[in-house]
XYZ file of C-alpha atoms in Angstrom:
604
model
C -4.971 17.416 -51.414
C -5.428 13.853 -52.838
C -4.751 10.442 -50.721
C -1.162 8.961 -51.057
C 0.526 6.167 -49.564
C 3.492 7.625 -47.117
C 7.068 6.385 -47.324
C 8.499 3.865 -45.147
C 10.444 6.902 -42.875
C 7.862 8.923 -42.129
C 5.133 5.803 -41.348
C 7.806 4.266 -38.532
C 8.225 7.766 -37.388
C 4.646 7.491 -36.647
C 5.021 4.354 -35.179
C 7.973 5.961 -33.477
C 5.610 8.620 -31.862
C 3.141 5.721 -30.049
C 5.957 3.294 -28.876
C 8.439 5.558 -27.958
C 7.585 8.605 -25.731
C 10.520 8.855 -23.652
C 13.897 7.199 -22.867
C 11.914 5.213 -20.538
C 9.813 3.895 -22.946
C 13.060 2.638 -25.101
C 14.202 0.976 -22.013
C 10.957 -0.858 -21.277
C 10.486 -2.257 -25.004
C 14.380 -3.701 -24.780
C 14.032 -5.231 -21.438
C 10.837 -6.582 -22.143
C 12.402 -8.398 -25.239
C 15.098 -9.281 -23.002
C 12.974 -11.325 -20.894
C 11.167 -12.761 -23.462
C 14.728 -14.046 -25.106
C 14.908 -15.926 -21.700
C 17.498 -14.069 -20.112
C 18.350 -15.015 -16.694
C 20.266 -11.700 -16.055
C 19.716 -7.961 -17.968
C 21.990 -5.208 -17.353
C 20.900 -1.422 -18.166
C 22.831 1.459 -18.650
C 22.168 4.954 -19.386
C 23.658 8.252 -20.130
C 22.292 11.659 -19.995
C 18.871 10.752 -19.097
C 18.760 7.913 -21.811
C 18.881 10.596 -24.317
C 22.696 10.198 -25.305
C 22.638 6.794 -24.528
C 20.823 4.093 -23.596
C 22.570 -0.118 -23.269
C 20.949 -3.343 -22.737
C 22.548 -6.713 -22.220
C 21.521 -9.670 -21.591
C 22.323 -13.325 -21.889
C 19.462 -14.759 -23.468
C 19.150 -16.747 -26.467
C 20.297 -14.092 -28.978
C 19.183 -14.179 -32.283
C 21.102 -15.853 -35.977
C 21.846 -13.361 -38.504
C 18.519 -14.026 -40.778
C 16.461 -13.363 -37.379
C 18.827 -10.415 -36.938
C 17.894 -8.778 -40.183
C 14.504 -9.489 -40.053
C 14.210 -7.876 -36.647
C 14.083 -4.492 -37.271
C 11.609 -4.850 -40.030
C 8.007 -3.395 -39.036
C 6.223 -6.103 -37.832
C 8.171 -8.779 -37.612
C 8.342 -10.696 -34.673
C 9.295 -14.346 -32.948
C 6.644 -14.220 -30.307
C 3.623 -15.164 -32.519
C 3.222 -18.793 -33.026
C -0.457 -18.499 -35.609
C -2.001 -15.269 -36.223
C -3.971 -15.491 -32.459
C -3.976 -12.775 -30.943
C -5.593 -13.824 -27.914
C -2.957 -16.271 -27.138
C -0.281 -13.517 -26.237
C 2.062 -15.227 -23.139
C 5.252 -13.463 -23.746
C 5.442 -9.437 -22.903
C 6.185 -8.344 -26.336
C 4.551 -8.977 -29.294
C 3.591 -5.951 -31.790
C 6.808 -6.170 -33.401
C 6.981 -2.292 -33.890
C 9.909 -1.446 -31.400
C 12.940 -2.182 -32.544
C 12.194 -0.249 -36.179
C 10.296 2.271 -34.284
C 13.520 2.736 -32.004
C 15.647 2.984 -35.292
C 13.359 5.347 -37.211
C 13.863 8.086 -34.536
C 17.725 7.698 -33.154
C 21.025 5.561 -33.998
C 20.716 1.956 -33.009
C 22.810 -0.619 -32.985
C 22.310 -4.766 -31.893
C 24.847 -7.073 -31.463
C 24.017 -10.883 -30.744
C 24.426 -14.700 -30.658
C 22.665 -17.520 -31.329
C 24.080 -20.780 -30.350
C 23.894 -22.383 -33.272
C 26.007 -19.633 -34.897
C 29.924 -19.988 -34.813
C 30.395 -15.769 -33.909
C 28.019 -12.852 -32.901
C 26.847 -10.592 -35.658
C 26.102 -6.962 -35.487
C 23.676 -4.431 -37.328
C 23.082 -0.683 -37.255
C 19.584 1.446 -37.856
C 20.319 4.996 -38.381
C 17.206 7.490 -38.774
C 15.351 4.131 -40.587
C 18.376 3.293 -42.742
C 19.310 -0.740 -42.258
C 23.298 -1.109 -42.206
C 24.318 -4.669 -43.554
C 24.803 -7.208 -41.431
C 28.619 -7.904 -40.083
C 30.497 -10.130 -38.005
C 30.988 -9.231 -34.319
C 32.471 -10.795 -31.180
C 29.939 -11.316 -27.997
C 29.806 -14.606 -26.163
C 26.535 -14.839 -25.940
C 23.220 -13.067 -25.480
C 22.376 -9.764 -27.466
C 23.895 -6.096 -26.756
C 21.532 -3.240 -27.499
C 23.022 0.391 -27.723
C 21.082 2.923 -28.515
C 22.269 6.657 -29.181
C 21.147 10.084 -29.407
C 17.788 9.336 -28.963
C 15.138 11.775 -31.300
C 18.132 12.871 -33.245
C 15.829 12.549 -36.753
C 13.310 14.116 -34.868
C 14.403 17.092 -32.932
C 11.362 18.312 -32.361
C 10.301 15.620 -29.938
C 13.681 16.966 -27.445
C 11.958 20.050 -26.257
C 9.191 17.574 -24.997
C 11.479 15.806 -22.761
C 11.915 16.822 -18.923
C 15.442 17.201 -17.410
C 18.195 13.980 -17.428
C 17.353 13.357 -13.573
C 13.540 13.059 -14.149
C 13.927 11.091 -17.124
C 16.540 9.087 -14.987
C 13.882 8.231 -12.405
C 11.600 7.087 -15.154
C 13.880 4.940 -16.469
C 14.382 3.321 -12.751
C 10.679 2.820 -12.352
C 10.576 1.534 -15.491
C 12.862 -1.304 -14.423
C 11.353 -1.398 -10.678
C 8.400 -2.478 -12.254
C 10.055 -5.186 -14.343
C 12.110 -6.581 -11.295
C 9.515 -6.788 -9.494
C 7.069 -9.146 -12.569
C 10.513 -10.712 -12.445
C 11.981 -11.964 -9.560
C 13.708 -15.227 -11.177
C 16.022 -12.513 -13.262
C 18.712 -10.666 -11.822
C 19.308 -6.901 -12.813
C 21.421 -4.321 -12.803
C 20.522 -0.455 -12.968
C 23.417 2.134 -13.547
C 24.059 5.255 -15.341
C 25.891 9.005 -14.803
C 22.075 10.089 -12.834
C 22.460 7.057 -10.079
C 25.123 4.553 -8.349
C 24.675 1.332 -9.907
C 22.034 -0.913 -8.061
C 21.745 -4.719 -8.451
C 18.885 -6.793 -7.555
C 19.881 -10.501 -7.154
C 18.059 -13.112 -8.825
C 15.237 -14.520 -5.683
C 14.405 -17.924 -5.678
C 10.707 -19.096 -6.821
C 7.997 -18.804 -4.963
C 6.354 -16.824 -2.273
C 9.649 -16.272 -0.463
C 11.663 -14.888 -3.323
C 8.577 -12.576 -4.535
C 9.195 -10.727 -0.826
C 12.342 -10.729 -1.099
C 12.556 -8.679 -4.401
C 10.059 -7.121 -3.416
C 11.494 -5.989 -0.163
C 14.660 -5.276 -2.063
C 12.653 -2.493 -4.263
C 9.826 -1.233 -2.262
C 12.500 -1.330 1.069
C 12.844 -3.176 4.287
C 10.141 -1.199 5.617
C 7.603 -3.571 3.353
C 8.997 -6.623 3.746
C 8.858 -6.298 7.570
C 5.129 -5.255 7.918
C 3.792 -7.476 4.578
C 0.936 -9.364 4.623
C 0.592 -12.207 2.112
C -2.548 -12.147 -0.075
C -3.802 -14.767 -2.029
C -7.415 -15.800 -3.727
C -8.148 -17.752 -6.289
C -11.684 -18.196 -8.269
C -12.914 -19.820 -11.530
C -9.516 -19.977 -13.047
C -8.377 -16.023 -11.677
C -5.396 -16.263 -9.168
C -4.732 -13.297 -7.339
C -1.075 -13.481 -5.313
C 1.260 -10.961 -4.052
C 1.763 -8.727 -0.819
C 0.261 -5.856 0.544
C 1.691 -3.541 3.956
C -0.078 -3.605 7.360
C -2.460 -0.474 7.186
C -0.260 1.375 9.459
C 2.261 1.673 6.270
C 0.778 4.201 3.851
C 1.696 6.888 1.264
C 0.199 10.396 0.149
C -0.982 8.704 -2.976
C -1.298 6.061 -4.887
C 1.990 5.479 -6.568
C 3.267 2.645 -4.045
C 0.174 0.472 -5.661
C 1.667 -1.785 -8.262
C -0.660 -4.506 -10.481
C 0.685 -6.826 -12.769
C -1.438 -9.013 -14.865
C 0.141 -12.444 -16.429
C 3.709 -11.077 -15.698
C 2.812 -7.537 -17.422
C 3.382 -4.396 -15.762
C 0.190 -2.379 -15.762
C -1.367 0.724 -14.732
C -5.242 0.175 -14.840
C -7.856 1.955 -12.448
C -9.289 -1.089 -11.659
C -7.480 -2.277 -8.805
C -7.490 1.707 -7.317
C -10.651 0.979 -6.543
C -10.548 -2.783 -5.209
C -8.152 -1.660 -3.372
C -9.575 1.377 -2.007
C -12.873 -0.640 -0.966
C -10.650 -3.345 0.857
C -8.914 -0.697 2.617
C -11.444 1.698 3.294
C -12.258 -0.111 7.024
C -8.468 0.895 7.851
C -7.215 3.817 6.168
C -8.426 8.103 6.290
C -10.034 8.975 2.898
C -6.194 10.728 2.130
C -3.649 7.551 2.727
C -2.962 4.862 0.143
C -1.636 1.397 0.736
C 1.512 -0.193 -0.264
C 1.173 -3.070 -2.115
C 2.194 -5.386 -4.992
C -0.280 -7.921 -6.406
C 0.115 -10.408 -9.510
C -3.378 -11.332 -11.330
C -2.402 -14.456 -13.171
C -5.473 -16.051 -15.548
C -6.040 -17.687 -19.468
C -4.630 -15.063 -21.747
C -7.745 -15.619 -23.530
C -9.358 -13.998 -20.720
C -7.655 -10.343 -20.864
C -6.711 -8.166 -23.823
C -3.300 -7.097 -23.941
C -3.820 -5.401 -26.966
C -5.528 -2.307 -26.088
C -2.768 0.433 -26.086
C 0.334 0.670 -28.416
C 3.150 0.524 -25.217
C 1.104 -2.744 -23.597
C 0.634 -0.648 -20.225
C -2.928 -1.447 -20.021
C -5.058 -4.108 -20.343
C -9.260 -4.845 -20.751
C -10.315 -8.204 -18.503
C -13.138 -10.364 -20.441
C -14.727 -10.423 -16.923
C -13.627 -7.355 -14.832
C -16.041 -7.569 -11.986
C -14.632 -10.808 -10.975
C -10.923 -9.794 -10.993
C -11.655 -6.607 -9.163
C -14.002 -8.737 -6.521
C -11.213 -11.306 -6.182
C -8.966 -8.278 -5.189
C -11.350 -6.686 -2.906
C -11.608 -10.124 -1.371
C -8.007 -11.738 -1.233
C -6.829 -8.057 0.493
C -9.863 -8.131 2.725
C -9.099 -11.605 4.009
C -5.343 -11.064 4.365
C -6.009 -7.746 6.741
C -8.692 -9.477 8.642
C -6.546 -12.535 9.070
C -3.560 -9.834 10.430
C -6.144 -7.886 11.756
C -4.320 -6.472 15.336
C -0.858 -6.416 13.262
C 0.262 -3.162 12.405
C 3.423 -1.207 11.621
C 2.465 1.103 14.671
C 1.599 -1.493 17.192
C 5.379 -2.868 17.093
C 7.493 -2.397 20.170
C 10.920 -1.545 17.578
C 8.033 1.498 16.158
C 7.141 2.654 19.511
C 10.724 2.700 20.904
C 12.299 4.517 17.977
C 9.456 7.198 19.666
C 11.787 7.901 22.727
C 14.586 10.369 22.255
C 16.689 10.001 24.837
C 18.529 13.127 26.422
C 21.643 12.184 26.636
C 23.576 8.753 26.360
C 25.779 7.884 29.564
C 29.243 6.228 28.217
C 30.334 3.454 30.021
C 32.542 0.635 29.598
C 31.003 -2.829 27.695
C 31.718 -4.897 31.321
C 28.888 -2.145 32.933
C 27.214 -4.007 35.434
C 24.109 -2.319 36.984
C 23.798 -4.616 39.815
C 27.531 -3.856 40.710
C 27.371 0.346 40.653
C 27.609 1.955 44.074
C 23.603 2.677 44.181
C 22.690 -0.639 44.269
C 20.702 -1.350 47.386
C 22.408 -3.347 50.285
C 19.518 -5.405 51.157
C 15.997 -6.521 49.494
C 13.764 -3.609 49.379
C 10.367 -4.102 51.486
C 7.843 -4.740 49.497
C 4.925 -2.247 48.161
C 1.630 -3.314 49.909
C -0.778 -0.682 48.272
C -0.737 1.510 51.110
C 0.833 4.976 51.156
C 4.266 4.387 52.310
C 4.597 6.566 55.858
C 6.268 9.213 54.648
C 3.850 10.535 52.349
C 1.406 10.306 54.950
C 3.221 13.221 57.215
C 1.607 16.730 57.742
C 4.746 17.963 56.296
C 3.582 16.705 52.721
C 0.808 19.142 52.573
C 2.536 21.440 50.761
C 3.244 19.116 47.785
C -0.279 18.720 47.117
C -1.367 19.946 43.460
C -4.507 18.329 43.235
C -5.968 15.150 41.642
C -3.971 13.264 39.458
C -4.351 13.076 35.739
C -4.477 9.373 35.755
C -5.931 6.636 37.739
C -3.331 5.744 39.974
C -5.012 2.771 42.335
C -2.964 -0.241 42.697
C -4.767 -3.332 41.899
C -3.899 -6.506 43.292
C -1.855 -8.515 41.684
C -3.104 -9.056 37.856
C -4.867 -12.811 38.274
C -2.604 -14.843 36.183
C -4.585 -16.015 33.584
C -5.251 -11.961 32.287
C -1.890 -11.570 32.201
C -1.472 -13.981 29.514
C -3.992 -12.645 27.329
C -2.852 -10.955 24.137
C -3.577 -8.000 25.536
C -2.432 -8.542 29.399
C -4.345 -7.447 32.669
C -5.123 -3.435 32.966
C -3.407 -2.190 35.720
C -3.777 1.767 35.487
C -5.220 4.650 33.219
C -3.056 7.759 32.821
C -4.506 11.085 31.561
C -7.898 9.637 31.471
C -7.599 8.728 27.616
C -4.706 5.477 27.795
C -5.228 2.250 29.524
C -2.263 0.572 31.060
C -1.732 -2.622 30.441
C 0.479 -5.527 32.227
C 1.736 -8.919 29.897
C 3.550 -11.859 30.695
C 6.636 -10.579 29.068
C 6.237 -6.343 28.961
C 3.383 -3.724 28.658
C 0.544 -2.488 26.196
C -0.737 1.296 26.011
C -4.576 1.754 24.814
C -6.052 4.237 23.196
C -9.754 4.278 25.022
C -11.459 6.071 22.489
C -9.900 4.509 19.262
C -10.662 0.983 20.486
C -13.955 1.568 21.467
C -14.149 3.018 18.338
C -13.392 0.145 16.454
C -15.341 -2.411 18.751
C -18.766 -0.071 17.888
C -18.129 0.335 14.264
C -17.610 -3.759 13.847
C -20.962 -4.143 15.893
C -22.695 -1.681 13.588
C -21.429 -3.605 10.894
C -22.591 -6.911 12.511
C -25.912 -5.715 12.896
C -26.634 -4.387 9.982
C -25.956 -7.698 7.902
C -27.940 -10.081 10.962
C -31.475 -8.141 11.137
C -30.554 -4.337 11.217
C -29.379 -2.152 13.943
C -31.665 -1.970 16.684
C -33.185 1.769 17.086
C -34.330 3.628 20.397
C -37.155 5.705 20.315
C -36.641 9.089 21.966
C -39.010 10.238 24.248
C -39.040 13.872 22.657
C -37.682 14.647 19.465
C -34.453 16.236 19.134
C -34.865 19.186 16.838
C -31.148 19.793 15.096
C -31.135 23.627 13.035
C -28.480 23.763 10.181
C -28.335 25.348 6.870
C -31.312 24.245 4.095
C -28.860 22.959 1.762
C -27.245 20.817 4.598
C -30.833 19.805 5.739
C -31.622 18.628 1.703
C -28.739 16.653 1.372
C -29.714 14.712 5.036
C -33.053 13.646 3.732
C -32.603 12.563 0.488
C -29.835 9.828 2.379
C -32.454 9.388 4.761
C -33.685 5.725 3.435
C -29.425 5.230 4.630
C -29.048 6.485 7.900
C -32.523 4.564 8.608
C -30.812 1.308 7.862
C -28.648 2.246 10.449
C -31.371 2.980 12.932
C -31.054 6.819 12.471
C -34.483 8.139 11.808
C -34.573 12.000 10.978
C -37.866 13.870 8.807
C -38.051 17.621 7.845
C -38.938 20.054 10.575
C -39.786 22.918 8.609
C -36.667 24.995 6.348
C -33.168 24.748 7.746
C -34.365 21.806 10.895
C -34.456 18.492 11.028
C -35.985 15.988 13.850
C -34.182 12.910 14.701
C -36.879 10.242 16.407
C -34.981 7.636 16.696
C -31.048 6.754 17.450
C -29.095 3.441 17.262
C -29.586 1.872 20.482
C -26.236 0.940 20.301
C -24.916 4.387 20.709
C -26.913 4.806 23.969
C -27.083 8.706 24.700
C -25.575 10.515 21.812
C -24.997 13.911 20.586
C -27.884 14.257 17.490
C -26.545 17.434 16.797
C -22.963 16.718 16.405
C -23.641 13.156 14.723
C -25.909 14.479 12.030
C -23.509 17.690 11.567
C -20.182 15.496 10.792
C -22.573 12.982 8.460
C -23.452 16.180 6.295
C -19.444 16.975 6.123
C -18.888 13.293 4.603
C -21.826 13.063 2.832
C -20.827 16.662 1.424
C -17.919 14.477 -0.905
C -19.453 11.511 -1.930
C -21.023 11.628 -5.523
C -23.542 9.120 -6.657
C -20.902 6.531 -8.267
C -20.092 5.799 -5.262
C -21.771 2.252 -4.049
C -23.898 1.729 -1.442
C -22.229 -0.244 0.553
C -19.202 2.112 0.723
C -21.741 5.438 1.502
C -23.051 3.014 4.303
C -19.814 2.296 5.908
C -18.957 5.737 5.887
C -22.031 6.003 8.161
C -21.251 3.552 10.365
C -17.909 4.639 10.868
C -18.806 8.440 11.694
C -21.747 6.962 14.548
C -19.047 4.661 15.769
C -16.777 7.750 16.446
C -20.018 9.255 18.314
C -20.596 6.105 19.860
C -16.935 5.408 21.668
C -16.239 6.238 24.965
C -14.293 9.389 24.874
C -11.066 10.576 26.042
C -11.013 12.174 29.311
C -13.533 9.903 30.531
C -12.397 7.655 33.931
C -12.679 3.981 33.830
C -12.928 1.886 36.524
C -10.324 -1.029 36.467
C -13.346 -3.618 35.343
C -14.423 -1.337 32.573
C -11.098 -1.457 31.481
C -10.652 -5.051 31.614
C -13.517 -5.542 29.760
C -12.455 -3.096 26.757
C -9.703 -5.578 26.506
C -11.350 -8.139 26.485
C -13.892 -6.939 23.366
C -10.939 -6.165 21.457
C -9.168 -9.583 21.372
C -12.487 -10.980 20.529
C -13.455 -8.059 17.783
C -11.631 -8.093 14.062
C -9.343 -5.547 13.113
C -9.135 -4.320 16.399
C -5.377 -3.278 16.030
C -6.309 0.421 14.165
C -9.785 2.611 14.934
C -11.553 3.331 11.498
C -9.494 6.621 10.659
C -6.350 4.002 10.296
C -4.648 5.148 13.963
C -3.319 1.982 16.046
C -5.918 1.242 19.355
C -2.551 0.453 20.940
C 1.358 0.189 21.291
C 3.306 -2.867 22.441
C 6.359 -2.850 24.546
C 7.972 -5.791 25.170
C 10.305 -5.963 28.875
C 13.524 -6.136 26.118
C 12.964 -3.025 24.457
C 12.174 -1.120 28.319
C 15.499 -2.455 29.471
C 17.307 -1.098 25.906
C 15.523 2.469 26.540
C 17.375 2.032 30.177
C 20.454 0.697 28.725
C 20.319 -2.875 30.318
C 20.755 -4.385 26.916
């Protein structure tokens, strides 16, 4: 078959096939020029999926009727200044939609300059260019676009059902909103009751705020501000406590000079930040804005702009790692679990007694005549009688021993003046205004892990010799993939060497650890160890380590503290970073403040 040139139809059909994929993709291209028109307010409708119909308003500059014609050529554009292409600042630039749009369905734009004394209109059907007419529109440009893949029929059966191409179309615009938080849109359709997002006012504050508005109140309550900023990279934006996480990774969100993007760069920055925080199955929620000289990134890697290649990709994915990494350790005991409004949404109450607004507790017929005696730590006399004998199950579950009074200056630490442990695994804690609940074993948890950590990047961890070898027998494939990490676990004051096939012999344990199941330690290292792969870096396989011996490490639950010992675990954890979640991502403790007791009683 010999070479020939293709006609103009079929080549923007092929264009057609790059740019637009879906509805979605129609609505992103028109928005996107939207924005770049300067519009200050873009309103999106669609029917039937976007397939029967898709609209786009907006009141931005419009265009005359020579731009107007010479829009919807291939290639055209207003967004070039010189033939640069590594001076791109404005979202669009390829000049391919807009013909692309009309090769493939029935498209019509209707807009205004002001410098022109009406609006003027033009329709694309299947690639055919209607002539240009008079039209009335105050200002802005109109966009309808109809029966989407009509001169292409084949592309329908590709196409999933109206509500799935619906919800495309709204994270579409999500994304949008949220690179745009200065321009207010609007969202409706048959698939969806019309939503509106408010233009926010600039800066940090109105960023949250449309972000909150998108991503929901749940976000903008537990957000944590991020910012770093290196050799001319600025990384912005907000990321949820570690307590707020997903299944996967589709609450991430990266935008790069005010460009939506999906790039696997910042899964991993962001996974490294996080991985001190969250269980190897939870993903953050977060939004973050990578501003930095267009020069410096290539927008021009992939026909629909929704990736991008950095000049100098290490540093933007290091400035991620380290502007999330300083925002968590900054809000280190902050998280979405600790909160007293998360813990009291726990309680369920039975039943709720009505009573009239003017309820006065102090006034019902049970109130006490005169001050009650006070409590003196003894057994009150009652309890003391023969009679009694029969009530007695056994020991308690908790430690029950009244203190004396919590000296006054524990009471106002952050985390208050231990005054019981129940079930042998919480610690009870007194504030100056309400109560904390411990978990023993997470925060211990936590407080060995961050010395491990410590120690390793002073001088190493400090090792204990053991007097006789524990020999540990496990499979020969689990005992191969021990040693050849053994150069790892040594850094980390675990020293283990072959003991013949399917045994190894640990000689030496972190001293930190002080007596320690070799057995169990080196069993749940082979489990982790079992799914890294060798891509992943050092440092990471290392924490890993230290986070499994810290779990070995930690006092346990069911183990009884005296009140000291339990005063001192608080005491380690206001003075230890990140203390607020253990290493698997569960909160060390809950908060109640006195207010939300007396609502769970109904005094307020």
């Amino acid at each position: 078959m010999p070479v020939r040139q293709l006609p103009e139809q079929v080549v923007n059909r092929i264009a057609a096939g790059e740019v637009v994929e879906r509805p979605a993709s129609v609505v992103k291209e028109l928005v996107e020029n939207a924005i770049d028109a300067g519009a200050s307010r873009i309103d999106v409708f669609t029917d039937g999926g976007g397939r029967r119909r898709i609209g786009i308003t907006d009141d931005g500059g419009g265009m005359t009727a020579k731009d107007l014609s010479l829009a919807v050529e291939r290639h055209a554009t207003s967004k070039l200044d010189d033939e640069d292409l590594l001076q791109i600042r404005t979202l669009g630039f390829r000049g391919e939609a807009l013909p692309s749009i009309g090769s493939v369905a029935r498209l019509s734009i209707t807009t205004r300059h002001a410098s022109e004394p009406h609006a003027w209109a033009l329709t694309v059907e299947g690639g055919e260019k209607s002539e240009i007419m008079p039209a009335a529109l105050a200002h802005g440009t109109r966009v309808e676009v109809g029966d989407l893949f009509y001169a292409t029929p084949a592309r329908l059966k590709f196409l999933k059902t109206d509500r799935t191409e619906a919800e495309a179309i709204r994270e579409v615009v999500r994304r949008l909103a949220m690179a745009r938080p200065d321009v207010a849109f609007t969202l409706a359709g048959e698939e969806r009751a019309p939503v509106t997002w408010a233009a926010a006012l600039p800066g940090g504050a109105g960023r949250l705020t449309r972000l909150g508005d998108i991503l929901g109140a749940e976000f903008r309550s537990h957000a944590i501000e991020v910012h770093a900023e290196r050799e001319g990279v600025v990384v912005a934006g907000y990321a949820a406590a570690p307590a707020l996480t997903k299944a996967n990774a589709l609450g991430q969100y990266l935008f790069v000079n005010g460009r939506p993007v999906r790039d696997k760069l910042i899964l991993g920055a962001v996974r490294a930040a996080y991985s001190d925080y969250l269980p190897r199955d939870r993903h953050p929620v977060l939004a973050l804005f990578v501003t930095l000289d267009p020069r410096e990134v290539d927008a021009n890697v992939h026909p629909a702009k929704t990736e991008v290649r950095f000049r100098n990709a290490g540093l933007v994915r290091a400035l991620i790692v380290h502007g999330l990494k300083e925002a968590l350790a900054r809000e280190g005991r902050r998280t979405a679990a600790n909160s007293g409004e998360s813990a009291r949404s726990s309680f369920r109450p039975a039943f709720t007694p009505q009573r009239p607004a003017s309820w006065d507790w102090r006034a019902s017929p049970s109130a006490p005549v005169a001050p009650m005696p006070s409590f003196d730590g003894a057994a009150a006399p009652a309890f003391a009688e023969r009679a009694q004998a029969a009530f007695d199950v056994g020991a308690p579950s908790a430690d029950v021993r009244i203190e004396t009074q919590p000296v006054a200056d524990l009471v106002d630490r952050p985390l208050g003046a231990a005054r019981t442990q129940i079930h042998e695994t919480y610690i009870v804690s007194q504030t100056r205004d309400g109560l904390i609940i411990v978990d023993q074993h997470a925060a211990h948890e936590r407080i060995v892990y961050e010395r491990l950590k410590a120690s390793l990047a002073a001088n190493g961890v400090q090792r204990q010799i053991l007097l006789i070898p524990e020999i540990v027998e496990m499979d020969e494939a689990t005992v191969e993939r021990l040693l050849e990490r053994s150069e790892e676990l040594a850094s980390f004051g675990l020293a283990i060497e072959s003991f013949g096939p399917g045994a190894v012999a640990v000689r030496e344990t972190p001293s930190l650890l002080g007596k320690t199941n070799a057995g169990g330690l080196l069993r749940d290292l082979s489990e982790h160890m079992a799914e890294w792969d060798e891509a992943l870096p050092l440092e990471r396989r290392l924490m890993h380590v230290a986070a499994t011996m810290a779990c070995h490490g930690s006092v346990r639950a069911g183990r009884r503290l005296r009140p000291e010992e339990m005063n001192a675990l608080l005491r380690e954890m206001e003075d230890t970073p990140n203390s607020g979640q253990c290493n698997h991502g569960r909160p060390t403790y809950v908060e109640l403040k006195l207010s939300d007791v007396e609502k769970l009683f109904g005094r307020r």
